[in-house]
Amino acid sequence: MSQLPLTPQQEQAFTAVQAFLTGDDDCFVLQGSAGTGKSTLISTLVAHLKELNKEIKLMAPTGRAARVLARITRHKVFTVHASIYQHADVESEEDDDLHYQFNLRHDCPENAVIVVDEASMIGNDTRVEYPQHAFLAFGSGQVLTDLMQYAGLLALLKSQVKIIFVGDSSQLPPFGESISTALSAPMLQQQFGLRCQSFQLTDVVRQAEHSPILKQAQFLRDAMISQQFRRLSWQPRQADFDVPPEAEAIRLKAEHPFSNTVILLAHSNRRVNELNEQVRAIIWQQAHAPLQVNDILLVCCNHFKSNLMNGDMVKVITIDAEPEYKKITVPKRKNFTTQTVHLLFRKVQIRFRVSHDEAQTIDTLILESFLTGRRGNLLYEEQQALAYDFHRRMIEQKIDRRSPQYLDAMLNDPYMNVLQVKYGYALTCHKAQGGEWDTAIVDLERKFFYKNEASYRWMYTAMTRARKRLWFIGTVPFTAMDWLD
């Protein structure tokens, strides 16, 4: 991929990064809204670091974002979790409260330059990290803190590692948090005592300056900066910025079900489920069709056995004819009761991209009861049932919890490592972050939108998933948005 020439403002940013790399500061925050050329600048920076023979570690929060960055830079990119955590040990506070701990790696090269793209998604809230992974615990549960620890920037004698955070602070912050700390130099200084520099890209590059999508996104961004949340005046109606009938939009996705060109975005898991059902009803010519060969699935939880990450997409190649049912009775020793959990499994073969030009096919087990259910995450009780079922089988085989055999079995057990997936034709906006599609169809449920920053930020994030065409469905007059007060 040939390097695009830098704009004058990008040249200023690049000069600032070069000065940072030779100075004494720890972190650099490069911000820029959609269309300002952050990707071009990262690509130029990586090429420059290679010329200097610097140790480069490129990271992104999701597998999708990592593959996008790898395509742009032609350099290996790993997710943050895969980069900084390693398999550790089985731990438990109670016999019925089993979890698997991933500890921090200690292999970061002393003089590395770490570049983290889509950094607005890097969270630091244990309340979000741990409940979603009842038997998978990562470090302290504070990903941003763990990243700093991995880089050696929180030690009394700091390492020479440099971290560059790149992202768009106008997008949604990490789930459950109100601000993207990784894109705020003052917050990084305040929370971690780090010396930080920053640069804000504001000029839209020539290739994007006439895009109606980016013009509308800029309107939203300006409103967030000024904190003036008025009625939205849309761009003139045109083919690539339109409000078609919902049935037409659903049909467009159904006509491109297996390509990465069209995506449906919604605010709630409930609405995402409805849209997925509508698309699948058209594709398979029946309502509530069972899982089919060629169905597209969304990975909903990191799956370290296959290196699939939360937000990745996979395609179904083969399906076992019969599912497997498990009825698991879990003892609750804290209150001397039991709970029965019903789980349905099915063996499938799936294919997914591991890089821009390479795909992989694997056989795996999926949790079908989760696939067809309404919730976006497993219940804690369901996760504990998986853990207890595994532990019971190890007891039957007389394998001690503290033995290496137990740990090895846990890493390879198909039920403990069951793949948690949902249908992937429609996504929530949080799940879509880090990705781009030629066409984004954004569903606006009126009850979720108000004249406030959170609503504008959600819409900005959803709109900027579109590269070429943006359609809205829902209760949206194209001349103005009538917000709830």
Short mmCIF file of C-alpha atoms in Angstrom, two decimals:
data_model
loop_
_atom_site.label_atom_id
_atom_site.label_comp_id
_atom_site.label_asym_id
_atom_site.label_seq_id
_atom_site.Cartn_x
_atom_site.Cartn_y
_atom_site.Cartn_z
CA MET A 1 0.00 0.00 0.00
CA SER A 2 1.60 3.28 -1.12
CA GLN A 3 1.87 6.07 1.40
CA LEU A 4 -0.47 9.01 0.89
CA PRO A 5 1.19 12.42 1.17
CA LEU A 6 0.57 14.13 4.50
CA THR A 7 -1.46 17.31 4.73
CA PRO A 8 0.15 20.34 6.42
CA GLN A 9 -1.66 19.58 9.69
CA GLN A 10 -0.69 15.92 9.51
CA GLU A 11 2.92 17.05 9.00
CA GLN A 12 2.63 19.11 12.19
CA ALA A 13 1.27 16.09 14.06
CA PHE A 14 4.04 13.84 12.71
CA THR A 15 6.68 16.37 13.79
CA ALA A 16 5.12 16.45 17.27
CA VAL A 17 5.23 12.63 17.48
CA GLN A 18 8.87 12.59 16.35
CA ALA A 19 9.74 15.07 19.10
CA PHE A 20 7.87 12.92 21.62
CA LEU A 21 9.82 9.81 20.59
CA THR A 22 13.14 11.51 21.31
CA GLY A 23 11.98 13.30 24.47
CA ASP A 24 11.32 12.27 28.07
CA ASP A 25 7.51 12.08 28.04
CA ASP A 26 5.68 8.76 28.50
CA CYS A 27 2.50 9.03 26.43
CA PHE A 28 1.25 10.77 23.33
CA VAL A 29 -2.46 11.19 22.58
CA LEU A 30 -3.35 11.66 18.90
CA GLN A 31 -6.99 12.62 18.52
CA GLY A 32 -8.95 13.21 15.37
CA SER A 33 -12.53 12.98 14.22
CA ALA A 34 -13.64 10.87 11.26
CA GLY A 35 -11.97 11.86 7.99
CA THR A 36 -8.96 13.68 9.47
CA GLY A 37 -6.47 11.04 8.35
CA LYS A 38 -5.47 9.25 11.58
CA SER A 39 -4.91 5.99 9.69
CA THR A 40 -2.63 7.66 7.15
CA LEU A 41 -0.61 9.17 9.97
CA ILE A 42 -0.30 5.82 11.79
CA SER A 43 0.89 4.17 8.57
CA THR A 44 3.52 6.89 8.08
CA LEU A 45 4.59 6.59 11.71
CA VAL A 46 5.02 2.80 11.50
CA ALA A 47 7.13 3.14 8.34
CA HIS A 48 9.27 5.76 10.13
CA LEU A 49 9.74 3.53 13.19
CA LYS A 50 10.80 0.62 10.97
CA GLU A 51 13.44 2.84 9.36
CA LEU A 52 14.75 3.60 12.85
CA ASN A 53 14.77 -0.15 13.71
CA LYS A 54 12.50 0.54 16.67
CA GLU A 55 10.64 -2.28 18.40
CA ILE A 56 7.00 -1.67 17.42
CA LYS A 57 3.96 -3.16 19.16
CA LEU A 58 0.66 -2.34 17.46
CA MET A 59 -2.53 -3.01 19.42
CA ALA A 60 -6.27 -2.49 19.09
CA PRO A 61 -9.19 -3.25 21.46
CA THR A 62 -10.97 -5.73 19.15
CA GLY A 63 -10.02 -8.30 16.56
CA ARG A 64 -11.88 -6.34 13.88
CA ALA A 65 -9.98 -3.13 14.67
CA ALA A 66 -6.70 -5.07 14.78
CA ARG A 67 -7.24 -6.47 11.28
CA VAL A 68 -8.11 -3.01 9.91
CA LEU A 69 -4.90 -1.59 11.38
CA ALA A 70 -2.85 -4.53 10.08
CA ARG A 71 -4.18 -3.94 6.56
CA ILE A 72 -3.31 -0.25 6.73
CA THR A 73 0.18 -0.63 8.21
CA ARG A 74 1.23 -4.02 6.77
CA HIS A 75 2.49 -4.86 10.25
CA LYS A 76 1.39 -7.45 12.80
CA VAL A 77 -1.34 -6.18 15.13
CA PHE A 78 -2.71 -7.94 18.21
CA THR A 79 -5.61 -7.16 20.48
CA VAL A 80 -4.74 -5.46 23.76
CA HIS A 81 -5.85 -8.55 25.72
CA ALA A 82 -3.71 -10.92 23.63
CA SER A 83 -0.74 -8.54 23.92
CA ILE A 84 -0.62 -7.96 27.67
CA TYR A 85 -2.19 -11.06 29.31
CA GLN A 86 -1.04 -14.67 29.53
CA HIS A 87 -2.53 -17.93 30.82
CA ALA A 88 -1.95 -18.18 34.54
CA ASP A 89 -3.82 -20.38 37.00
CA VAL A 90 -7.13 -21.63 38.29
CA GLU A 91 -8.35 -19.78 41.37
CA SER A 92 -11.36 -20.02 43.63
CA GLU A 93 -12.59 -18.38 46.80
CA GLU A 94 -15.28 -21.03 47.31
CA ASP A 95 -15.66 -24.51 45.87
CA ASP A 96 -18.55 -23.29 43.73
CA ASP A 97 -16.88 -20.05 42.62
CA LEU A 98 -14.27 -21.15 40.09
CA HIS A 99 -12.49 -18.76 37.76
CA TYR A 100 -9.48 -18.77 35.50
CA GLN A 101 -6.98 -15.98 35.98
CA PHE A 102 -5.00 -14.35 33.17
CA ASN A 103 -2.01 -12.47 34.56
CA LEU A 104 0.07 -9.71 33.03
CA ARG A 105 2.89 -10.60 30.71
CA HIS A 106 6.36 -9.31 31.57
CA ASP A 107 7.88 -9.44 28.11
CA CYS A 108 7.51 -5.86 26.87
CA PRO A 109 10.83 -4.81 25.28
CA GLU A 110 12.54 -2.03 27.24
CA ASN A 111 12.56 0.51 24.41
CA ALA A 112 9.38 -0.46 22.59
CA VAL A 113 6.96 1.97 21.01
CA ILE A 114 3.38 0.85 21.65
CA VAL A 115 0.71 2.26 19.31
CA VAL A 116 -2.90 1.65 20.40
CA ASP A 117 -5.52 2.43 17.77
CA GLU A 118 -9.24 2.96 18.54
CA ALA A 119 -8.13 3.88 22.06
CA SER A 120 -11.53 5.38 22.93
CA MET A 121 -12.59 1.78 23.63
CA ILE A 122 -9.90 1.01 26.25
CA GLY A 123 -11.74 0.76 29.56
CA ASN A 124 -10.61 0.80 33.18
CA ASP A 125 -13.68 -0.31 35.12
CA THR A 126 -13.55 -3.66 36.96
CA ARG A 127 -17.34 -3.65 37.27
CA VAL A 128 -17.53 -4.02 33.49
CA GLU A 129 -14.60 -6.39 32.97
CA TYR A 130 -15.33 -9.03 35.59
CA PRO A 131 -19.14 -9.58 35.50
CA GLN A 132 -18.95 -10.45 31.81
CA HIS A 133 -16.28 -13.10 32.49
CA ALA A 134 -17.29 -14.92 35.68
CA PHE A 135 -14.66 -17.61 35.23
CA LEU A 136 -12.27 -15.54 33.08
CA ALA A 137 -10.45 -12.82 35.02
CA PHE A 138 -7.91 -10.57 33.32
CA GLY A 139 -5.22 -8.98 35.44
CA SER A 140 -6.63 -6.39 37.82
CA GLY A 141 -9.77 -6.02 35.70
CA GLN A 142 -8.61 -2.48 34.81
CA VAL A 143 -7.34 -2.84 31.25
CA LEU A 144 -5.85 0.65 30.92
CA THR A 145 -4.01 0.33 34.23
CA ASP A 146 -2.76 -3.12 33.24
CA LEU A 147 -1.49 -1.76 29.92
CA MET A 148 0.50 0.91 31.75
CA GLN A 149 1.82 -1.74 34.14
CA TYR A 150 2.79 -4.00 31.22
CA ALA A 151 4.72 -1.12 29.65
CA GLY A 152 6.58 -0.50 32.91
CA LEU A 153 5.31 3.06 33.21
CA LEU A 154 3.94 2.64 36.74
CA ALA A 155 7.18 1.29 38.27
CA LEU A 156 9.38 3.41 40.55
CA LEU A 157 12.06 3.19 37.88
CA LYS A 158 10.09 3.77 34.70
CA SER A 159 10.97 1.90 31.53
CA GLN A 160 11.84 3.67 28.30
CA VAL A 161 8.67 2.41 26.64
CA LYS A 162 6.59 5.00 24.79
CA ILE A 163 2.81 4.65 24.31
CA ILE A 164 0.88 6.44 21.57
CA PHE A 165 -2.91 6.40 21.93
CA VAL A 166 -4.86 7.10 18.73
CA GLY A 167 -8.59 7.60 18.46
CA ASP A 168 -11.67 9.73 18.20
CA SER A 169 -12.90 11.12 21.52
CA SER A 170 -16.26 11.96 19.96
CA GLN A 171 -17.09 8.25 19.77
CA LEU A 172 -18.72 6.26 22.54
CA PRO A 173 -16.53 5.85 25.62
CA PRO A 174 -15.82 2.36 27.02
CA PHE A 175 -18.97 0.56 28.08
CA GLY A 176 -20.04 1.67 31.56
CA GLU A 177 -17.73 4.71 31.60
CA SER A 178 -18.42 8.39 30.91
CA ILE A 179 -15.09 9.39 29.35
CA SER A 180 -12.36 7.84 27.20
CA THR A 181 -9.48 8.19 29.65
CA ALA A 182 -6.91 6.87 27.15
CA LEU A 183 -7.64 9.83 24.86
CA SER A 184 -7.34 12.47 27.58
CA ALA A 185 -3.81 13.67 28.35
CA PRO A 186 -4.98 15.47 31.54
CA MET A 187 -6.70 12.29 32.80
CA LEU A 188 -3.62 10.17 32.06
CA GLN A 189 -1.49 12.65 33.98
CA GLN A 190 -3.95 12.80 36.87
CA GLN A 191 -4.65 9.05 37.21
CA PHE A 192 -1.23 7.62 36.45
CA GLY A 193 1.22 10.47 37.04
CA LEU A 194 2.47 10.22 33.46
CA ARG A 195 4.03 12.92 31.33
CA CYS A 196 1.81 13.28 28.29
CA GLN A 197 1.70 15.23 25.04
CA SER A 198 -1.23 15.47 22.67
CA PHE A 199 -2.24 16.64 19.21
CA GLN A 200 -5.72 17.19 17.80
CA LEU A 201 -6.33 16.63 14.08
CA THR A 202 -9.18 18.85 12.92
CA ASP A 203 -8.73 19.29 9.16
CA VAL A 204 -10.75 16.86 7.03
CA VAL A 205 -8.54 15.42 4.28
CA ARG A 206 -9.31 16.22 0.67
CA GLN A 207 -10.68 12.76 -0.16
CA ALA A 208 -13.38 13.12 2.54
CA GLU A 209 -14.22 16.81 2.55
CA HIS A 210 -17.27 16.44 0.26
CA SER A 211 -18.72 13.42 2.05
CA PRO A 212 -22.27 14.14 3.31
CA ILE A 213 -21.74 11.52 6.01
CA LEU A 214 -18.70 13.29 7.41
CA LYS A 215 -20.37 16.70 7.11
CA GLN A 216 -23.22 15.45 9.28
CA ALA A 217 -20.78 13.81 11.68
CA GLN A 218 -18.92 17.11 11.98
CA PHE A 219 -22.21 18.83 12.89
CA LEU A 220 -22.69 16.34 15.72
CA ARG A 221 -19.11 16.72 16.90
CA ASP A 222 -19.35 20.53 16.92
CA ALA A 223 -22.56 20.25 18.97
CA MET A 224 -20.78 18.08 21.55
CA ILE A 225 -17.89 20.53 21.78
CA SER A 226 -20.20 23.56 22.19
CA GLN A 227 -22.69 21.60 24.33
CA GLN A 228 -25.50 23.07 22.19
CA PHE A 229 -27.89 20.21 21.45
CA ARG A 230 -30.45 21.64 19.05
CA ARG A 231 -32.68 19.93 16.52
CA LEU A 232 -30.66 18.20 13.82
CA SER A 233 -30.80 19.58 10.29
CA TRP A 234 -29.91 16.77 7.93
CA GLN A 235 -28.00 16.96 4.69
CA PRO A 236 -30.22 17.10 1.57
CA ARG A 237 -31.75 13.75 0.79
CA GLN A 238 -29.65 11.75 -1.69
CA ALA A 239 -28.82 8.16 -2.60
CA ASP A 240 -25.93 7.82 -0.13
CA PHE A 241 -27.65 9.72 2.71
CA ASP A 242 -31.29 8.71 2.90
CA VAL A 243 -34.22 7.51 5.01
CA PRO A 244 -35.70 4.58 3.04
CA PRO A 245 -38.64 2.43 4.14
CA GLU A 246 -37.52 -0.07 6.77
CA ALA A 247 -38.44 -3.04 4.57
CA GLU A 248 -36.16 -1.73 1.80
CA ALA A 249 -33.26 -1.38 4.23
CA ILE A 250 -33.78 -4.89 5.64
CA ARG A 251 -33.93 -6.28 2.12
CA LEU A 252 -30.63 -4.56 1.20
CA LYS A 253 -28.87 -6.34 4.07
CA ALA A 254 -30.53 -9.64 3.13
CA GLU A 255 -29.22 -9.21 -0.43
CA HIS A 256 -25.65 -8.86 0.93
CA PRO A 257 -25.75 -11.23 3.91
CA PHE A 258 -22.32 -12.81 3.64
CA SER A 259 -20.21 -9.81 2.64
CA ASN A 260 -18.71 -7.14 4.82
CA THR A 261 -20.34 -4.33 2.84
CA VAL A 262 -23.65 -3.68 4.66
CA ILE A 263 -24.42 -3.59 8.40
CA LEU A 264 -27.49 -2.84 10.49
CA LEU A 265 -26.89 -0.89 13.73
CA ALA A 266 -29.28 -0.49 16.65
CA HIS A 267 -29.23 0.79 20.22
CA SER A 268 -30.54 -2.20 22.19
CA ASN A 269 -29.94 -5.95 22.17
CA ARG A 270 -33.72 -6.38 21.87
CA ARG A 271 -33.84 -4.39 18.64
CA VAL A 272 -30.72 -6.10 17.28
CA ASN A 273 -32.42 -9.47 17.81
CA GLU A 274 -35.51 -8.24 15.95
CA LEU A 275 -33.47 -6.99 12.98
CA ASN A 276 -31.46 -10.22 12.83
CA GLU A 277 -34.70 -12.21 12.74
CA GLN A 278 -36.10 -10.06 9.92
CA VAL A 279 -32.95 -10.42 7.81
CA ARG A 280 -32.76 -14.18 8.38
CA ALA A 281 -36.44 -14.62 7.53
CA ILE A 282 -35.72 -13.17 4.07
CA ILE A 283 -32.47 -15.11 3.55
CA TRP A 284 -33.83 -18.51 4.58
CA GLN A 285 -37.44 -17.93 3.49
CA GLN A 286 -38.89 -18.81 6.89
CA ALA A 287 -39.49 -17.07 10.20
CA HIS A 288 -37.36 -18.16 13.15
CA ALA A 289 -35.20 -20.40 10.98
CA PRO A 290 -32.81 -22.67 12.91
CA LEU A 291 -29.06 -22.18 12.48
CA GLN A 292 -28.10 -22.64 8.82
CA VAL A 293 -24.92 -23.31 6.87
CA ASN A 294 -23.56 -19.90 5.72
CA ASP A 295 -25.14 -18.03 8.65
CA ILE A 296 -22.98 -15.16 9.90
CA LEU A 297 -22.31 -15.15 13.65
CA LEU A 298 -20.92 -12.52 16.00
CA VAL A 299 -18.46 -13.60 18.70
CA CYS A 300 -19.68 -12.17 22.02
CA CYS A 301 -16.86 -13.19 24.37
CA ASN A 302 -13.11 -13.59 23.92
CA HIS A 303 -12.31 -17.19 22.92
CA PHE A 304 -8.65 -17.83 23.56
CA LYS A 305 -8.71 -21.42 22.31
CA SER A 306 -9.20 -20.09 18.75
CA ASN A 307 -7.91 -16.53 19.26
CA LEU A 308 -11.34 -15.21 18.32
CA MET A 309 -12.16 -11.99 20.15
CA ASN A 310 -15.31 -10.21 21.24
CA GLY A 311 -16.77 -8.53 18.11
CA ASP A 312 -15.26 -10.89 15.51
CA MET A 313 -17.45 -12.31 12.74
CA VAL A 314 -17.47 -15.96 11.66
CA LYS A 315 -19.27 -17.92 8.93
CA VAL A 316 -20.90 -21.31 9.55
CA ILE A 317 -19.56 -24.05 7.24
CA THR A 318 -21.09 -27.22 8.68
CA ILE A 319 -23.55 -28.02 11.49
CA ASP A 320 -24.01 -31.25 13.44
CA ALA A 321 -27.50 -32.61 12.98
CA GLU A 322 -28.26 -33.06 16.68
CA PRO A 323 -27.58 -30.64 19.55
CA GLU A 324 -26.38 -31.73 23.00
CA TYR A 325 -28.43 -30.85 26.06
CA LYS A 326 -27.01 -30.45 29.56
CA LYS A 327 -29.01 -30.05 32.74
CA ILE A 328 -26.58 -28.82 35.39
CA THR A 329 -27.47 -28.59 39.06
CA VAL A 330 -25.16 -26.09 40.75
CA PRO A 331 -24.79 -26.15 44.55
CA LYS A 332 -24.75 -22.78 46.30
CA ARG A 333 -22.87 -23.48 49.49
CA LYS A 334 -23.23 -19.92 50.73
CA ASN A 335 -26.94 -20.43 51.34
CA PHE A 336 -27.14 -24.26 51.11
CA THR A 337 -29.39 -24.24 48.03
CA THR A 338 -29.09 -25.49 44.46
CA GLN A 339 -29.95 -24.06 41.09
CA THR A 340 -30.66 -25.96 37.88
CA VAL A 341 -29.31 -24.47 34.64
CA HIS A 342 -30.33 -25.74 31.19
CA LEU A 343 -27.79 -25.38 28.36
CA LEU A 344 -27.91 -26.46 24.70
CA PHE A 345 -24.70 -27.06 22.72
CA ARG A 346 -24.03 -27.80 19.05
CA LYS A 347 -20.89 -28.75 17.14
CA VAL A 348 -20.18 -26.59 14.10
CA GLN A 349 -17.39 -25.79 11.70
CA ILE A 350 -16.71 -22.09 11.18
CA ARG A 351 -14.48 -19.93 9.00
CA PHE A 352 -13.09 -16.53 9.90
CA ARG A 353 -10.42 -14.08 8.82
CA VAL A 354 -7.16 -14.03 10.75
CA SER A 355 -5.70 -11.28 8.56
CA HIS A 356 -6.65 -9.19 5.54
CA ASP A 357 -5.75 -11.98 3.12
CA GLU A 358 -5.89 -15.16 5.23
CA ALA A 359 -8.83 -17.20 6.56
CA GLN A 360 -8.95 -20.10 9.01
CA THR A 361 -11.46 -22.95 9.40
CA ILE A 362 -11.97 -24.71 12.74
CA ASP A 363 -14.34 -27.17 14.39
CA THR A 364 -15.81 -25.85 17.62
CA LEU A 365 -18.72 -26.07 20.02
CA ILE A 366 -21.23 -23.21 20.27
CA LEU A 367 -23.77 -22.50 23.00
CA GLU A 368 -26.98 -22.69 21.00
CA SER A 369 -29.21 -21.75 23.93
CA PHE A 370 -27.35 -18.42 24.06
CA LEU A 371 -27.49 -17.96 20.27
CA THR A 372 -31.27 -18.24 20.22
CA GLY A 373 -31.84 -16.40 23.52
CA ARG A 374 -32.57 -12.72 24.00
CA ARG A 375 -29.72 -11.61 26.25
CA GLY A 376 -26.45 -10.09 25.00
CA ASN A 377 -24.31 -11.79 27.67
CA LEU A 378 -24.40 -15.05 29.58
CA LEU A 379 -25.92 -14.91 33.01
CA TYR A 380 -23.48 -15.36 35.87
CA GLU A 381 -25.34 -18.54 36.84
CA GLU A 382 -24.83 -19.98 33.34
CA GLN A 383 -21.11 -19.27 33.43
CA GLN A 384 -20.81 -20.83 36.86
CA ALA A 385 -22.75 -23.87 35.62
CA LEU A 386 -20.15 -24.38 32.88
CA ALA A 387 -17.38 -24.10 35.47
CA TYR A 388 -19.07 -26.45 37.93
CA ASP A 389 -19.83 -29.04 35.26
CA PHE A 390 -16.14 -29.05 34.29
CA HIS A 391 -15.01 -29.30 37.92
CA ARG A 392 -17.37 -32.23 38.53
CA ARG A 393 -15.94 -34.10 35.54
CA MET A 394 -12.41 -33.52 36.83
CA ILE A 395 -13.41 -34.93 40.24
CA GLU A 396 -14.80 -38.03 38.49
CA GLN A 397 -11.44 -38.45 36.72
CA LYS A 398 -9.60 -37.88 40.04
CA ILE A 399 -7.72 -34.85 38.69
CA ASP A 400 -6.73 -32.44 41.45
CA ARG A 401 -7.56 -28.75 41.00
CA ARG A 402 -4.00 -27.71 41.83
CA SER A 403 -2.40 -30.06 39.28
CA PRO A 404 -0.99 -29.13 35.84
CA GLN A 405 -3.39 -31.70 34.33
CA TYR A 406 -6.37 -29.73 35.65
CA LEU A 407 -5.11 -26.51 34.10
CA ASP A 408 -4.38 -28.21 30.78
CA ALA A 409 -7.83 -29.79 30.75
CA MET A 410 -9.45 -26.44 31.50
CA LEU A 411 -7.67 -24.79 28.58
CA ASN A 412 -8.82 -27.50 26.16
CA ASP A 413 -12.24 -28.51 27.45
CA PRO A 414 -14.84 -27.83 24.71
CA TYR A 415 -17.60 -26.98 27.20
CA MET A 416 -15.55 -24.60 29.35
CA ASN A 417 -14.33 -23.01 26.10
CA VAL A 418 -17.70 -23.03 24.36
CA LEU A 419 -17.98 -20.29 21.75
CA GLN A 420 -20.58 -17.67 22.68
CA VAL A 421 -22.14 -16.25 19.50
CA LYS A 422 -25.18 -14.33 18.28
CA TYR A 423 -26.40 -13.77 14.73
CA GLY A 424 -24.27 -11.07 13.11
CA TYR A 425 -26.43 -9.26 10.53
CA ALA A 426 -27.26 -6.46 12.98
CA LEU A 427 -25.07 -5.15 15.80
CA THR A 428 -25.25 -2.73 18.67
CA CYS A 429 -23.16 0.38 18.14
CA HIS A 430 -20.69 -0.69 20.86
CA LYS A 431 -20.11 -4.01 19.07
CA ALA A 432 -19.55 -2.20 15.77
CA GLN A 433 -16.86 0.15 17.09
CA GLY A 434 -13.54 -0.34 15.37
CA GLY A 435 -15.20 -1.45 12.12
CA GLU A 436 -16.28 0.19 8.88
CA TRP A 437 -18.76 -0.90 6.22
CA ASP A 438 -19.56 0.52 2.78
CA THR A 439 -23.18 0.94 3.91
CA ALA A 440 -24.38 1.44 7.48
CA ILE A 441 -28.12 1.29 8.17
CA VAL A 442 -28.77 2.98 11.52
CA ASP A 443 -31.96 2.20 13.40
CA LEU A 444 -33.13 5.11 15.58
CA GLU A 445 -35.46 3.99 18.35
CA ARG A 446 -37.09 7.21 19.48
CA LYS A 447 -37.29 6.25 23.15
CA PHE A 448 -33.49 6.09 23.43
CA PHE A 449 -32.73 9.58 22.11
CA TYR A 450 -32.73 12.88 23.95
CA LYS A 451 -31.21 16.30 23.45
CA ASN A 452 -27.99 15.44 25.26
CA GLU A 453 -24.39 14.51 24.65
CA ALA A 454 -24.88 10.76 25.09
CA SER A 455 -27.43 10.61 22.25
CA TYR A 456 -25.25 12.71 19.93
CA ARG A 457 -22.20 10.58 20.75
CA TRP A 458 -24.09 7.37 19.98
CA MET A 459 -25.33 8.74 16.67
CA TYR A 460 -21.87 10.07 15.75
CA THR A 461 -20.33 6.65 16.42
CA ALA A 462 -23.01 4.86 14.41
CA MET A 463 -22.82 7.26 11.46
CA THR A 464 -19.05 7.03 11.17
CA ARG A 465 -19.23 3.24 10.66
CA ALA A 466 -20.31 4.06 7.07
CA ARG A 467 -17.67 4.53 4.38
CA LYS A 468 -19.90 5.38 1.40
CA ARG A 469 -23.61 5.21 2.20
CA LEU A 470 -25.66 5.97 5.32
CA TRP A 471 -29.31 5.08 5.70
CA PHE A 472 -31.59 5.72 8.68
CA ILE A 473 -34.64 3.72 9.65
CA GLY A 474 -37.04 4.40 12.49
CA THR A 475 -38.92 7.58 13.43
CA VAL A 476 -36.64 10.04 11.65
CA PRO A 477 -37.94 12.86 9.42
CA PHE A 478 -35.03 13.69 7.13
CA THR A 479 -35.40 17.48 7.52
CA ALA A 480 -35.03 17.55 11.30
CA MET A 481 -34.80 15.34 14.35
CA ASP A 482 -37.60 15.94 16.82
CA TRP A 483 -35.87 15.02 20.07
CA LEU A 484 -37.56 14.04 23.31
CA ASP A 485 -37.26 16.63 26.07
#
